[in-house]
PDB file of C-alpha atoms in Angstrom:
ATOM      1  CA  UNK A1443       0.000   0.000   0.000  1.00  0.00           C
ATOM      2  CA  UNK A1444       2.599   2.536   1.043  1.00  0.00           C
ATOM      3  CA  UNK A1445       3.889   2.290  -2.660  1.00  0.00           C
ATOM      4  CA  UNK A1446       0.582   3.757  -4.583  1.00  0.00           C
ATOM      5  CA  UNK A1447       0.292   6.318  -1.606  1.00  0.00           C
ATOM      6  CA  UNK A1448       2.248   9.261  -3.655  1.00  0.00           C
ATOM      7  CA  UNK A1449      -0.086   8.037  -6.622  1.00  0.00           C
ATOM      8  CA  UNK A1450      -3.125   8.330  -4.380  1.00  0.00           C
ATOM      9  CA  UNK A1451      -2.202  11.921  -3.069  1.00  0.00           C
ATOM     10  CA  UNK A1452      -1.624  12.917  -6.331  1.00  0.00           C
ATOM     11  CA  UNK A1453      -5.031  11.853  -7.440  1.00  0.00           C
ATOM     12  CA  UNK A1454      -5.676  14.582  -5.011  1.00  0.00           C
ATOM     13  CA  UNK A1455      -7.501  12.019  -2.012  1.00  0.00           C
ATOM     14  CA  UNK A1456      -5.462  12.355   1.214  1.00  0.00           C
ATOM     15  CA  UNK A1457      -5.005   8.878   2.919  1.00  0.00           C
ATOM     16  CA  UNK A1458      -6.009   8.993   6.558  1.00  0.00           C
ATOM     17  CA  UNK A1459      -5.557   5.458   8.959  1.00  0.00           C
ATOM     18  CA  UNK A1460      -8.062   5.039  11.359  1.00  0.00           C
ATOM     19  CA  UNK A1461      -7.649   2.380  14.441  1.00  0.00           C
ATOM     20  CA  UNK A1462      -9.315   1.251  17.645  1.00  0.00           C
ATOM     21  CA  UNK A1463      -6.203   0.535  20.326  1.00  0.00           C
ATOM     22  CA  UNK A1464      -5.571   3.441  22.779  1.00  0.00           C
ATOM     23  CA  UNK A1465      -4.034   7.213  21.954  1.00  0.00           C
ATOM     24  CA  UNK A1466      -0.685   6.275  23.064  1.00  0.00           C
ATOM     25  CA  UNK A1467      -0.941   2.926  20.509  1.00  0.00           C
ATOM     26  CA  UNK A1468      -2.201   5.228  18.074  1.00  0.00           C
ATOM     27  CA  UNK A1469       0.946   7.414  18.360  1.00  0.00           C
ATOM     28  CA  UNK A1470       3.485   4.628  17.985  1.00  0.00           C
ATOM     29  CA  UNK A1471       1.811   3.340  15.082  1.00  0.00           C
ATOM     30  CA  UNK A1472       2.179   6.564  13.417  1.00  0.00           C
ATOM     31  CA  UNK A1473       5.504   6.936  14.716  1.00  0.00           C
ATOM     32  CA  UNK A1474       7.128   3.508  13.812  1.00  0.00           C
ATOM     33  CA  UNK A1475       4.280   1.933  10.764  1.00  0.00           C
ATOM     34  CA  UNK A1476       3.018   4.975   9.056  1.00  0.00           C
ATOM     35  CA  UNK A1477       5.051   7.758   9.565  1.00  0.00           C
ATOM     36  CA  UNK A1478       3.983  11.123   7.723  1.00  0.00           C
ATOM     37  CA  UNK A1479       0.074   9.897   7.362  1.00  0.00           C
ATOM     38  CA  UNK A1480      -2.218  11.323  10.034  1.00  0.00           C
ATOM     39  CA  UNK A1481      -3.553   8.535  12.492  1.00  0.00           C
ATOM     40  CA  UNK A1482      -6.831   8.692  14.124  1.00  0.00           C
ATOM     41  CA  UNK A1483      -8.078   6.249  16.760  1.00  0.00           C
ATOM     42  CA  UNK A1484     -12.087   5.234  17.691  1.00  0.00           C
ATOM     43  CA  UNK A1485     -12.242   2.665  20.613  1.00  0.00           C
ATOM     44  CA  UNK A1486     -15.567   2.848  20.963  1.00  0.00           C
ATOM     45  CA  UNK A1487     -15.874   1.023  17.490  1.00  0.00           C
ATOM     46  CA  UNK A1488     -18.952   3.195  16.211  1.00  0.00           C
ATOM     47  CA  UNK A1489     -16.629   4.027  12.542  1.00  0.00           C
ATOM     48  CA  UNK A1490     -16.240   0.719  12.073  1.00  0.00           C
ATOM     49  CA  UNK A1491     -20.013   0.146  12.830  1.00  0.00           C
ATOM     50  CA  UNK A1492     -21.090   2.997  10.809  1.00  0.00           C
ATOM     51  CA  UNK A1493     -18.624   2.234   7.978  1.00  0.00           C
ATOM     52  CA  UNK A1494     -19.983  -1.738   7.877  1.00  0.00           C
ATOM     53  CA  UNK A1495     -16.631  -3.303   9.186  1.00  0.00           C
ATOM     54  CA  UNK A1496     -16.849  -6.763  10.268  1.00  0.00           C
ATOM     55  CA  UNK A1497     -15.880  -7.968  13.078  1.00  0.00           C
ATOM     56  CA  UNK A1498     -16.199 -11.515  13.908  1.00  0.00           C
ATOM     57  CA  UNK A1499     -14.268 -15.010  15.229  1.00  0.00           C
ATOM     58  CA  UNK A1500     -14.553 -16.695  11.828  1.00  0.00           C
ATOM     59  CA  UNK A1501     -12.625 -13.422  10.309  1.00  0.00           C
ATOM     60  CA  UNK A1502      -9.669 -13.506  12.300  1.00  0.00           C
ATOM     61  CA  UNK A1503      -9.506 -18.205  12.063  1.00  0.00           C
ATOM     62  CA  UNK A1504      -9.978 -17.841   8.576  1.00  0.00           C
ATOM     63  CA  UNK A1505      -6.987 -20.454   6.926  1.00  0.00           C
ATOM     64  CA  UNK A1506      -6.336 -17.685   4.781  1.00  0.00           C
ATOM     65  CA  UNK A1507      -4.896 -15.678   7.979  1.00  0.00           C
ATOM     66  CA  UNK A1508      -2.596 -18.120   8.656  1.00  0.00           C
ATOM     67  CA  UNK A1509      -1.249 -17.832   5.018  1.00  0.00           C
ATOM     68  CA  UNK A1510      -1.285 -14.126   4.843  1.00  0.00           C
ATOM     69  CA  UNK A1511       0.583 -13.929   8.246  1.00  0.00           C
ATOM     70  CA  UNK A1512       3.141 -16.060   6.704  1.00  0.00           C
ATOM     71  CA  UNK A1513       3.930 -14.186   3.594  1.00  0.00           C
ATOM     72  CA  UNK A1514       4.196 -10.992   6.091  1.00  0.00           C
ATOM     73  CA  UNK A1515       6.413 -12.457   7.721  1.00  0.00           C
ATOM     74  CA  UNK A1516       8.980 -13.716   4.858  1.00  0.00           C
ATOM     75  CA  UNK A1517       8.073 -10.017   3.656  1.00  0.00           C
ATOM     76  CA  UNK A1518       9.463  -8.327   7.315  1.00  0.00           C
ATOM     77  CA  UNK A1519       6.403  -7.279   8.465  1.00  0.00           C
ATOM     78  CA  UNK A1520       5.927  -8.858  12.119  1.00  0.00           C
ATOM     79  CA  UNK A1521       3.366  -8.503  14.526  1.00  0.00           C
ATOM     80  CA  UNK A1522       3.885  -7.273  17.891  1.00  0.00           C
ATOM     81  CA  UNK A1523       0.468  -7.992  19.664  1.00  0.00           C
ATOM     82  CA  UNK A1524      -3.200  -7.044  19.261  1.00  0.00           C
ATOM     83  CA  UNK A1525      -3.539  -3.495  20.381  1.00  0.00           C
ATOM     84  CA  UNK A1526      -7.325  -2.728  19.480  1.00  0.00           C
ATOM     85  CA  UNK A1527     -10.388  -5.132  19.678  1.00  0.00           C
ATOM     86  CA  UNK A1528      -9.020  -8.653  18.695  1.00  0.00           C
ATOM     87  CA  UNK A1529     -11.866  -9.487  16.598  1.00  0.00           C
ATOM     88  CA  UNK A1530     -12.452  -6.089  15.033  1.00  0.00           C
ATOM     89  CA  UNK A1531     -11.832  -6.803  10.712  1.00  0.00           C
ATOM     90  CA  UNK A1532     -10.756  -3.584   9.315  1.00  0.00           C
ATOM     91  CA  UNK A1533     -11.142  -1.850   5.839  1.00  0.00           C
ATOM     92  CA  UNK A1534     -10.925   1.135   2.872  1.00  0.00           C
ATOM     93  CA  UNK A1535     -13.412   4.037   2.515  1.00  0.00           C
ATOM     94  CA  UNK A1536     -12.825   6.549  -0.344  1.00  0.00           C
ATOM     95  CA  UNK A1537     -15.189   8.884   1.342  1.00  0.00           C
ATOM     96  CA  UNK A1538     -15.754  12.415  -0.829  1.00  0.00           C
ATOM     97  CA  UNK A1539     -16.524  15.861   0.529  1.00  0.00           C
ATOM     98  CA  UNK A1540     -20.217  15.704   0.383  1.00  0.00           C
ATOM     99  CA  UNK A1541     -20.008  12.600   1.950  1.00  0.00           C
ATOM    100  CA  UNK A1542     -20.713  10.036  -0.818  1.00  0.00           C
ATOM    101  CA  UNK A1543     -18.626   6.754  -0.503  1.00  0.00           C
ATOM    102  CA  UNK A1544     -17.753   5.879  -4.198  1.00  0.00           C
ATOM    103  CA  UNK A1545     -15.187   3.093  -3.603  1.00  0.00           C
ATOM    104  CA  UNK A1546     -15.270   0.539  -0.099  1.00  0.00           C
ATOM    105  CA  UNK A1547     -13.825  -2.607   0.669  1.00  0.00           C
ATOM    106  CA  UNK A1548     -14.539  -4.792   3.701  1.00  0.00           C
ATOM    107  CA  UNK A1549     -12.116  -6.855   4.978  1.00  0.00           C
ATOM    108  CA  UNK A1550     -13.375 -10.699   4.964  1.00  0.00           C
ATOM    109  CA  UNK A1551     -10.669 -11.693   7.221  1.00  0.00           C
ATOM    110  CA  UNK A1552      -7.439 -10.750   9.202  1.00  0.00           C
ATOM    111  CA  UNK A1553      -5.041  -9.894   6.290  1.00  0.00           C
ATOM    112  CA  UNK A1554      -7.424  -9.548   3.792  1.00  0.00           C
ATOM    113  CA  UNK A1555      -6.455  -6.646   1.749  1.00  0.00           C
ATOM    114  CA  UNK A1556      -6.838  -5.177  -1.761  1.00  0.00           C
ATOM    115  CA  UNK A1557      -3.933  -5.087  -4.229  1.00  0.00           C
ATOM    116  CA  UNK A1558      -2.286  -1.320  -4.190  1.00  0.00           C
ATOM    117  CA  UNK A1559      -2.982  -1.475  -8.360  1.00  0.00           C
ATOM    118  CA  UNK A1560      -6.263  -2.167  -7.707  1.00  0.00           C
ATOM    119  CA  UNK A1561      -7.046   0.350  -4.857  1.00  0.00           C
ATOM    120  CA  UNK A1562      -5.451   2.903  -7.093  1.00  0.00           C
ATOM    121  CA  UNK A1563      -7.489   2.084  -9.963  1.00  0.00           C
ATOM    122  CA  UNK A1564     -10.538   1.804  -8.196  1.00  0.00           C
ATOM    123  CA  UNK A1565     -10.072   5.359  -6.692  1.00  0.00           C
ATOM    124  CA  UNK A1566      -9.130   6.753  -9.825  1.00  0.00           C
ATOM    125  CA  UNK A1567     -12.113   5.381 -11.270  1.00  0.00           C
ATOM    126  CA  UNK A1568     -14.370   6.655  -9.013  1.00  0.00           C
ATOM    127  CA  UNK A1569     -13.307   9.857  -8.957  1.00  0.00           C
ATOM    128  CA  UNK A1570     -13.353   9.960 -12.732  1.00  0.00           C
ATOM    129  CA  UNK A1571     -17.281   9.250 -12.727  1.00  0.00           C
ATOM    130  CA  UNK A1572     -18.254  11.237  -9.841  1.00  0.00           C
ATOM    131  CA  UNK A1573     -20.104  14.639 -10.134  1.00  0.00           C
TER     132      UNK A1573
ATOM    133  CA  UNK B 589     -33.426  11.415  14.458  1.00  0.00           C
ATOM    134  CA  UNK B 590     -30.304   8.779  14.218  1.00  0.00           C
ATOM    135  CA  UNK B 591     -30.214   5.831  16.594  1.00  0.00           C
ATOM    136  CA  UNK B 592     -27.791   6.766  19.139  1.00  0.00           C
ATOM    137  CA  UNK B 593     -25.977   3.420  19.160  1.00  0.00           C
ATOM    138  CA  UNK B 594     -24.896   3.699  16.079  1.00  0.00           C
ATOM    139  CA  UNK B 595     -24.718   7.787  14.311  1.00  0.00           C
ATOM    140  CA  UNK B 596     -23.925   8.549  11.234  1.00  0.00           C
ATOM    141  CA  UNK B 597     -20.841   9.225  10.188  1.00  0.00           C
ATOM    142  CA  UNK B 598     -21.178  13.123  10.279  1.00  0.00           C
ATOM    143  CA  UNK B 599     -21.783  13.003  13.853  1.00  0.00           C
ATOM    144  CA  UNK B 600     -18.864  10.723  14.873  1.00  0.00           C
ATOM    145  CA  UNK B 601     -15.965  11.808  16.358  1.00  0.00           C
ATOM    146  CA  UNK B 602     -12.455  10.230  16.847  1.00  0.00           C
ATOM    147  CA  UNK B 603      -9.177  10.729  18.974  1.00  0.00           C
ATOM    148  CA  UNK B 604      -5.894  11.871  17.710  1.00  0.00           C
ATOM    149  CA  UNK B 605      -2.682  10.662  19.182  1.00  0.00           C
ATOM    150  CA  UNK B 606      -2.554  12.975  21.743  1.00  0.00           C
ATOM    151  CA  UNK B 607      -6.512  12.261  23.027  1.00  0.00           C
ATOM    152  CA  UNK B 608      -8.004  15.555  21.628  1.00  0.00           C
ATOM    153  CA  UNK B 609     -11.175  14.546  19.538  1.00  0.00           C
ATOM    154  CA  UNK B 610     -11.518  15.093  15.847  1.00  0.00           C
ATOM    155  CA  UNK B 611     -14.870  15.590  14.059  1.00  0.00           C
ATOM    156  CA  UNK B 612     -14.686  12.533  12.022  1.00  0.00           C
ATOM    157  CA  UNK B 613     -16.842  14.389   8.563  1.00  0.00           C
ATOM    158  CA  UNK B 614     -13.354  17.037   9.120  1.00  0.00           C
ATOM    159  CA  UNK B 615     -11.478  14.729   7.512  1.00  0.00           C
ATOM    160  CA  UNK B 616     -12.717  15.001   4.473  1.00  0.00           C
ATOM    161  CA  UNK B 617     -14.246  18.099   4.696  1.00  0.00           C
ATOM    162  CA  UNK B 618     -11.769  19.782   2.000  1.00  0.00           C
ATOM    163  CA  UNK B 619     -10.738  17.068  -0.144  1.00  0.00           C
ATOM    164  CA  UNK B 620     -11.594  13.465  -1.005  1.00  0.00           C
ATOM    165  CA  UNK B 621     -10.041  10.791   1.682  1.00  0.00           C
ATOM    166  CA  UNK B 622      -9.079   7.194   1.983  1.00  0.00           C
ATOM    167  CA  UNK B 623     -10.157   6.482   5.386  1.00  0.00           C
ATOM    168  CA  UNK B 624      -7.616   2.805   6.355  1.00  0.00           C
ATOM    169  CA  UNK B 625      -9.452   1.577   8.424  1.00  0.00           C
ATOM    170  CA  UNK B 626      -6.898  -0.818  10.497  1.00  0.00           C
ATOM    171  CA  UNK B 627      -7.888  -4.342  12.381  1.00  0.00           C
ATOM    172  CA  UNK B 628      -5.547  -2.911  15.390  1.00  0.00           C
ATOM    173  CA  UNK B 629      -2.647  -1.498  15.728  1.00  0.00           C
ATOM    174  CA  UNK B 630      -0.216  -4.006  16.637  1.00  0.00           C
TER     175      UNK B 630
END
């Protein structure tokens, strides 16, 4: 993801990263994962609610986790502990000025993610086709 | 009236890093954003 970023803000769409640990987690994650992107944090959970995020047991046994959180780990990523709701699934909102949310995508499971390519496509698209 | 378990977006609000809360709709107020929404933070 951090690759298509540049691509994304120069589509104009700032990217914003929204958890549910505490401030303090918040803080290191923008410190030490995404430095230079603004990092929000919503324990009580309502975004995700609002937003349709799933959050569920199944999500986070899925056998794909197990797969994804191997291939993250050959890739470097490792990680540290669960510092949010354990069974929260996360996601990506393109969400527009007036309000209107022309692109989403739930995650099905723990590591279930959209290709960059495809995110940036599918923003560029629907910015492309909206008034 | 919105159910108050569960507002609409414009009404939300989230923390920053340092605690002090953020009106969730300013984030996009000005331009277009892609709200990442994380699992957790670890």
């Amino acid at each position: 993801m951090r690759d298509v970023i540049p691509d994304i803000e120069a589509a104009g769409v700032s990217v914003v990263i929204l958890g549910n640990g505490s401030t303090p987690q918040a803080a290191r994650f923008g410190q030490e994962i995404a430095p230079g992107l603004p990092v929000y944090t919503d324990p009580t959970l309502q975004t995700y609610r609002a937003l349709g995020a799933r959050r569920s047991l199944a999500g986070i046994l899925h056998p794909r986790v197990f797969l994804r959180a191997l291939q993250a780990r050959r890739s470097g990523h490792r990680q540290t502990g669960v510092e949010g709701d354990a069974w929260q699934l996360g996601g990506l909102f393109l969400i527009l000025p007036d309000g209107a949310i022309p692109y989403a995508y739930h995650s099905a499971h723990a590591g279930d993610h959209p290709a960059p390519a495809e995110v940036l496509e599918n923003i560029r698209r629907a910015l492309a086709t909206s008034p | 009236m919105s159910d108050p378990r569960n507002p609409s977006l414009a009404e939300l609000e989230v923390r920053d890093p340092v605690g002090n809360p953020v009106a969730l709709r300013s984030l996009w107020a000005s331009r277009p954003v892609l709200l990442v929404m994380v699992r957790h933070f670890g």
